[in-house]
Amino acid sequence: MSPIEPNTHQVNDVGGGGAGGPDARSNGVLVIRFWREHPGPGGFRARVSRTADISHRPRNSSLVSSIDEVRHLVEAWLQECASQ
């Protein structure tokens, strides 16, 4: 049996930064966690955690109860990321 060689490949984020690859100074992240508190209308809940710059804190987190609120937070986050 031959020895296992270590994986030396680097994993990079997809997109951003133009031809030189992602620009670590302008990477943002947004995570949406969704659940239902109860079946039917009014049970929708989501926590939207986001930052436009992962190089430092603070990160924002919001608890919302509608798809429209999630959409608004995502759009605002994308605008913030695009303006940096």
PDB file of C-alpha atoms in Angstrom:
ATOM      1  CA  MET A   1       0.000   0.000   0.000  1.00  0.00           C
ATOM      2  CA  SER A   2       1.369   3.454  -0.889  1.00  0.00           C
ATOM      3  CA  PRO A   3       1.356   6.369   1.591  1.00  0.00           C
ATOM      4  CA  ILE A   4      -1.428   8.935   1.330  1.00  0.00           C
ATOM      5  CA  GLU A   5      -0.215  12.289   0.066  1.00  0.00           C
ATOM      6  CA  PRO A   6      -1.577  15.379   1.865  1.00  0.00           C
ATOM      7  CA  ASN A   7      -3.983  17.558  -0.050  1.00  0.00           C
ATOM      8  CA  THR A   8      -2.112  20.746  -0.913  1.00  0.00           C
ATOM      9  CA  HIS A   9      -4.890  22.431  -2.881  1.00  0.00           C
ATOM     10  CA  GLN A  10      -6.247  25.710  -1.572  1.00  0.00           C
ATOM     11  CA  VAL A  11      -9.956  26.377  -1.479  1.00  0.00           C
ATOM     12  CA  ASN A  12     -10.980  29.861  -2.647  1.00  0.00           C
ATOM     13  CA  ASP A  13     -14.310  31.620  -2.499  1.00  0.00           C
ATOM     14  CA  VAL A  14     -16.234  31.779  -5.749  1.00  0.00           C
ATOM     15  CA  GLY A  15     -16.470  35.106  -7.567  1.00  0.00           C
ATOM     16  CA  GLY A  16     -15.417  38.614  -6.626  1.00  0.00           C
ATOM     17  CA  GLY A  17     -12.188  40.469  -7.115  1.00  0.00           C
ATOM     18  CA  GLY A  18     -12.012  40.404 -10.918  1.00  0.00           C
ATOM     19  CA  ALA A  19      -9.179  38.673 -12.751  1.00  0.00           C
ATOM     20  CA  GLY A  20      -7.001  38.474  -9.661  1.00  0.00           C
ATOM     21  CA  GLY A  21      -9.555  36.431  -7.724  1.00  0.00           C
ATOM     22  CA  PRO A  22     -11.555  37.325  -4.642  1.00  0.00           C
ATOM     23  CA  ASP A  23     -10.580  40.483  -2.802  1.00  0.00           C
ATOM     24  CA  ALA A  24     -10.411  39.520   0.888  1.00  0.00           C
ATOM     25  CA  ARG A  25     -11.005  43.140   1.866  1.00  0.00           C
ATOM     26  CA  SER A  26     -14.457  43.185   0.298  1.00  0.00           C
ATOM     27  CA  ASN A  27     -15.975  39.808   1.127  1.00  0.00           C
ATOM     28  CA  GLY A  28     -19.345  39.743   2.802  1.00  0.00           C
ATOM     29  CA  VAL A  29     -21.477  36.918   4.095  1.00  0.00           C
ATOM     30  CA  LEU A  30     -25.194  36.464   4.669  1.00  0.00           C
ATOM     31  CA  VAL A  31     -26.833  33.447   6.328  1.00  0.00           C
ATOM     32  CA  ILE A  32     -30.572  32.806   6.471  1.00  0.00           C
ATOM     33  CA  ARG A  33     -31.886  30.284   8.983  1.00  0.00           C
ATOM     34  CA  PHE A  34     -35.590  29.476   8.508  1.00  0.00           C
ATOM     35  CA  TRP A  35     -38.060  27.554  10.691  1.00  0.00           C
ATOM     36  CA  ARG A  36     -41.774  27.314  11.433  1.00  0.00           C
ATOM     37  CA  GLU A  37     -42.980  27.945  14.952  1.00  0.00           C
ATOM     38  CA  HIS A  38     -46.363  26.433  14.043  1.00  0.00           C
ATOM     39  CA  PRO A  39     -48.108  25.285  10.855  1.00  0.00           C
ATOM     40  CA  GLY A  40     -50.129  27.720   8.808  1.00  0.00           C
ATOM     41  CA  PRO A  41     -50.013  31.498   8.435  1.00  0.00           C
ATOM     42  CA  GLY A  42     -47.978  33.418  10.947  1.00  0.00           C
ATOM     43  CA  GLY A  43     -45.599  30.580  11.763  1.00  0.00           C
ATOM     44  CA  PHE A  44     -42.759  31.740   9.477  1.00  0.00           C
ATOM     45  CA  ARG A  45     -39.571  32.792  11.253  1.00  0.00           C
ATOM     46  CA  ALA A  46     -36.081  33.487   9.956  1.00  0.00           C
ATOM     47  CA  ARG A  47     -32.859  34.764  11.421  1.00  0.00           C
ATOM     48  CA  VAL A  48     -30.775  36.753   8.939  1.00  0.00           C
ATOM     49  CA  SER A  49     -27.139  37.176   9.967  1.00  0.00           C
ATOM     50  CA  ARG A  50     -24.944  39.327   7.780  1.00  0.00           C
ATOM     51  CA  THR A  51     -21.860  41.452   7.385  1.00  0.00           C
ATOM     52  CA  ALA A  52     -20.608  43.375   4.375  1.00  0.00           C
ATOM     53  CA  ASP A  53     -16.981  42.984   5.482  1.00  0.00           C
ATOM     54  CA  ILE A  54     -15.779  39.740   7.063  1.00  0.00           C
ATOM     55  CA  SER A  55     -12.436  41.259   8.050  1.00  0.00           C
ATOM     56  CA  HIS A  56     -13.935  42.835  11.170  1.00  0.00           C
ATOM     57  CA  ARG A  57     -16.977  42.866  13.381  1.00  0.00           C
ATOM     58  CA  PRO A  58     -19.745  43.852  14.065  1.00  0.00           C
ATOM     59  CA  ARG A  59     -22.095  41.455  12.353  1.00  0.00           C
ATOM     60  CA  ASN A  60     -25.817  42.167  12.221  1.00  0.00           C
ATOM     61  CA  SER A  61     -28.518  39.655  13.061  1.00  0.00           C
ATOM     62  CA  SER A  62     -32.268  40.117  12.679  1.00  0.00           C
ATOM     63  CA  LEU A  63     -35.225  37.910  13.558  1.00  0.00           C
ATOM     64  CA  VAL A  64     -38.036  38.343  11.028  1.00  0.00           C
ATOM     65  CA  SER A  65     -41.470  36.851  10.436  1.00  0.00           C
ATOM     66  CA  SER A  66     -42.118  37.326   6.709  1.00  0.00           C
ATOM     67  CA  ILE A  67     -40.544  36.635   3.354  1.00  0.00           C
ATOM     68  CA  ASP A  68     -40.787  40.349   2.516  1.00  0.00           C
ATOM     69  CA  GLU A  69     -38.684  41.204   5.568  1.00  0.00           C
ATOM     70  CA  VAL A  70     -36.065  38.648   4.507  1.00  0.00           C
ATOM     71  CA  ARG A  71     -36.068  40.083   0.976  1.00  0.00           C
ATOM     72  CA  HIS A  72     -35.633  43.626   2.328  1.00  0.00           C
ATOM     73  CA  LEU A  73     -32.644  42.597   4.494  1.00  0.00           C
ATOM     74  CA  VAL A  74     -30.990  40.734   1.612  1.00  0.00           C
ATOM     75  CA  GLU A  75     -31.427  43.696  -0.748  1.00  0.00           C
ATOM     76  CA  ALA A  76     -30.089  46.153   1.854  1.00  0.00           C
ATOM     77  CA  TRP A  77     -27.086  43.898   2.495  1.00  0.00           C
ATOM     78  CA  LEU A  78     -26.315  43.618  -1.231  1.00  0.00           C
ATOM     79  CA  GLN A  79     -26.526  47.425  -1.580  1.00  0.00           C
ATOM     80  CA  GLU A  80     -24.144  47.823   1.368  1.00  0.00           C
ATOM     81  CA  CYS A  81     -21.692  45.319  -0.131  1.00  0.00           C
ATOM     82  CA  ALA A  82     -21.855  46.976  -3.550  1.00  0.00           C
ATOM     83  CA  SER A  83     -21.188  50.434  -2.118  1.00  0.00           C
ATOM     84  CA  GLN A  84     -17.939  49.461  -0.383  1.00  0.00           C
TER      85      GLN A  84
END
